[in-house]
C-alpha atoms as one frame of an Amber mdcrd trajectory, in Angstrom:
protein
   0.004   0.070  -0.164   1.301   3.434  -0.661   2.192   5.813   1.891  -0.440
   8.874   2.052   0.068  12.406   3.348  -3.515  13.794   3.118  -6.047  10.785
   3.508  -6.278   8.133   6.341  -7.115   4.361   5.447  -8.247   1.668   7.008
  -9.885  -2.177   6.178 -12.124  -4.087   8.207 -14.826  -6.690   7.640 -14.511
  -6.280   3.599 -14.595  -2.322   3.810 -12.066   0.051   2.867 -12.350   3.584
   4.480 -10.834   6.517   2.998 -10.899   9.675   5.248  -9.804  12.907   4.053
  -7.120  14.199   6.275  -6.781  18.264   5.746  -9.110  19.386   8.539  -7.294
  22.483   8.936  -8.399  23.299   5.316 -11.782  21.704   5.779 -10.365  18.995
   3.606 -10.004  21.133   0.505  -8.824  19.666  -2.727  -5.297  19.434  -3.370
  -3.081  17.805  -5.953  -1.895  15.594  -3.174  -5.188  14.858  -1.936  -6.550
  13.795  -5.235  -3.112  11.583  -5.900  -3.517   9.793  -2.518  -7.435   9.015
  -3.322  -6.506   7.815  -6.666  -3.429   5.711  -5.471  -5.434   4.140  -2.757
  -8.440   3.287  -4.879  -5.942   1.796  -7.261  -4.340  -0.266  -4.438  -7.669
  -1.670  -3.470  -8.879  -2.676  -7.075  -7.444  -6.001  -6.826  -7.562  -6.319
  -3.190  -9.842  -9.352  -2.349  -9.915  -7.847   1.337 -11.870  -5.008  -0.036
 -15.346  -5.391  -1.435 -16.687  -1.863  -0.927 -15.133   1.598  -0.357 -16.499
   4.540   1.912 -15.199   8.020   1.493 -15.774  10.374   4.144 -14.305  13.603
   5.763 -15.374  12.701   9.345 -18.573  13.804  11.051 -18.184  17.398  10.797
 -16.951  18.233   7.108 -16.835  16.224   4.085 -14.997  18.455   1.619 -14.990
  22.038   0.977 -14.071  21.817  -2.686 -11.085  23.242  -4.508  -8.371  24.781
  -2.083  -8.420  28.550  -2.967  -4.862  28.773  -2.241  -4.265  26.912  -5.501
  -5.552  29.701  -7.417  -2.564  31.745  -7.098  -0.341  29.166  -8.976  -3.121
  28.789 -11.977  -1.487  31.245 -14.109   1.187  28.697 -14.747   0.315  26.420
 -17.509   2.045  23.535 -16.041   0.682  23.697 -12.561  -2.725  24.138 -14.103
  -2.179  20.970 -16.316  -0.858  19.198 -13.286  -4.057  19.909 -11.442  -6.368
  19.103 -14.207  -4.611  15.590 -14.597  -4.882  14.628 -11.094  -8.530  15.782
 -10.969  -9.246  13.827 -14.019  -7.610  10.770 -12.899  -9.474  10.768  -9.509
 -12.984  11.454 -10.860 -12.378   8.742 -13.491 -11.281   6.331 -11.484 -14.360
   6.896  -9.173 -16.620   6.933 -12.103 -15.513   3.682 -13.522 -14.283   1.965
 -10.177 -14.962  -1.865 -10.318 -16.128  -1.946  -6.653 -19.218  -0.108  -5.121
 -18.282   3.204  -3.269 -20.131   5.036  -0.785 -19.830   8.792   0.022 -20.610
   9.551   3.909 -21.399  13.256   3.622 -21.289  15.396   6.653 -20.947  19.284
   7.112 -19.916  21.129   3.409 -19.811  18.941   0.371 -19.163  21.763  -1.987
 -17.741  22.247  -5.324 -15.230  19.417  -6.094 -16.290  17.859  -2.818 -19.906
  17.669  -4.034 -18.394  15.946  -7.191 -16.683  13.492  -5.212 -19.877  12.545
  -3.460 -21.835  12.455  -6.846 -18.954  10.529  -8.531 -19.565   7.452  -5.947
 -22.233   5.136  -6.270 -24.297   5.830  -3.100 -24.546   9.043  -0.814 -25.483
   8.677   2.833 -25.824  12.217   4.371 -25.834  13.264   7.947 -28.344  16.001
   8.778 -25.864  18.696   9.039 -24.834  18.162   5.415 -24.538  21.241   3.042
 -24.043  20.431  -0.692 -23.755  22.691  -3.700 -21.612  24.344  -6.430 -20.776
  27.774  -4.920 -17.928  28.082  -7.533 -20.474  29.103 -10.086 -20.779  32.546
  -8.489 -17.008  32.760  -9.316 -17.790  31.929 -12.889 -16.442  28.547 -12.873
 -18.076  25.632 -14.478 -19.174  22.497 -12.678 -19.233  18.544 -13.616 -22.934
  18.422 -14.886 -22.769  14.708 -15.688 -23.333  12.496 -13.873 -25.107  14.907
 -11.656 -27.948  15.239 -14.143 -28.186  11.517 -14.118 -28.970  11.394 -10.472
 -31.060  14.446  -9.905 -32.560  14.870 -13.275 -32.078  17.695 -15.609 -34.094
  20.456 -14.002 -32.629  19.931 -10.695 -29.131  19.694 -11.991 -29.716  22.891
 -13.935 -31.172  24.723 -10.588 -28.069  23.365  -8.785 -25.179  24.426 -11.583
 -26.949  27.725 -13.027 -27.117  29.367  -9.657 -24.353  27.966  -7.394 -26.733
  27.960  -4.453 -26.100  25.542  -1.636 -28.743  23.077  -0.407 -29.290  21.684
   2.883 -29.538  17.680   3.643 -33.379  17.685   3.727 -33.467  19.292   0.115
 -30.732  17.168  -0.953 -32.337  13.985   0.034 -35.625  15.175  -1.306 -34.208
  15.656  -5.133 -32.147  12.418  -4.680 -28.905  13.848  -4.236 -28.412  12.006
  -1.130 -29.831   8.302  -0.868 -30.462   8.127   2.812 -30.264  10.633   5.828
 -28.904   9.981   9.284 -28.528  11.932  12.385 -25.338  14.145  12.723 -22.663
  12.404  14.054 -23.706   9.075  12.918 -22.958   8.874   9.012 -19.611   7.195
   9.177 -21.061   4.658  11.215 -24.180   4.313   9.163 -22.002   4.252   5.696
 -19.681   1.685   7.157 -22.717  -0.420   8.036 -24.096  -0.538   4.479 -20.758
  -1.078   3.209 -20.379  -4.136   5.505 -23.704  -5.425   4.331 -22.662  -5.159
   0.343 -19.413  -6.894   1.548 -21.135  -9.755   2.971 -22.443 -10.645  -0.526
 -18.761 -11.474  -1.434 -16.219  -9.456  -3.475 -17.142 -11.305  -6.519 -20.745
 -10.498  -6.112 -20.171  -6.959  -5.435 -18.148  -6.567  -8.233 -20.397  -8.320
 -10.699 -23.353  -6.184  -9.386 -21.083  -2.822  -9.890 -20.160  -4.021 -13.493
 -23.983  -4.283 -14.272 -24.778  -1.190 -12.686 -21.911   0.455 -14.743 -22.980
  -0.917 -18.036 -26.613  -1.819 -18.118 -27.891   1.930 -18.049 -26.159   2.717
 -21.481 -28.077  -0.119 -23.200 -31.449  -0.268 -24.799 -33.979  -2.399 -22.794
 -33.613  -5.619 -24.908 -29.654  -5.363 -24.950 -29.792  -4.943 -21.163 -32.134
  -7.928 -20.712 -29.680  -9.908 -22.634 -26.822  -9.019 -20.868 -28.214  -9.296
 -17.314 -29.428 -12.778 -18.297 -26.052 -14.105 -19.515 -24.713 -12.430 -16.385
 -27.147 -14.500 -14.166 -26.611 -17.729 -16.081 -22.748 -17.319 -15.779 -22.836
 -17.067 -11.977 -25.584 -19.366 -10.913 -23.462 -22.586 -11.090 -20.751 -21.422
  -9.105 -19.910 -23.597  -5.963 -20.169 -20.722  -3.417 -23.402 -19.598  -5.073
 -24.824 -23.018  -4.885 -23.642 -23.394  -1.289 -25.224 -20.049  -0.183 -28.615
 -20.732  -1.938 -28.509 -24.438  -0.299 -27.800 -22.954   3.144 -30.808 -20.397
   2.585 -32.887 -23.437   1.906 -31.830 -25.313   4.883 -32.619 -22.373   6.912
 -36.247 -21.780   5.697 -36.990 -25.667   5.949 -35.849 -25.691   9.691 -37.830
 -22.668  10.487 -40.953 -24.267   9.062
């Protein structure tokens, strides 16, 4: 595992947890944080000890977005290119990651921090979460996709045209958050969900993630065929057969 300077990591019960570790900067995004995030996810890609990844900043702040201190160096073409490269790598890694990812969102998740949450598969939010794209008010542009696929075109336009922030209740209402929990409990809630996913086995989690990545881009008949072939491929696996048999035995013993 690589050594990291701006994230903390742990692996337990099939769950890999990445905690952003720049609280003095409200977990603002730097080239180093982006690089640490990408390197960690790459290291877990083929790690059978990790079935699901949780990304969090803790219980008070998720990520405040771009570190504004970097703006002073963006007049340097090579530094702009380095930031863009690190940014594209991190978001691209999340977007096409082979294992399920969960964002545990508490406090501000703004700009690029909101993007990180959006690029995860599932978003669990605390009641103190605040989300949005305030960089719009500075004249900057957002990542419109995959935001609109999550909240719909109209809500995505509202968020990205205005740059206004929304609270946790509104984020839940429009589908930007998938579940809402009490402040101070979001990491536990997200980890519990990740452990539930991990219990299905790494192979199952990856199979289902692959289906979730590919099927939405297919027409209905192609998706039906693809998903049927995927089911047919795994139904004979010894571990699957064993789990089905164990479930059947439990039902019989309970009746």
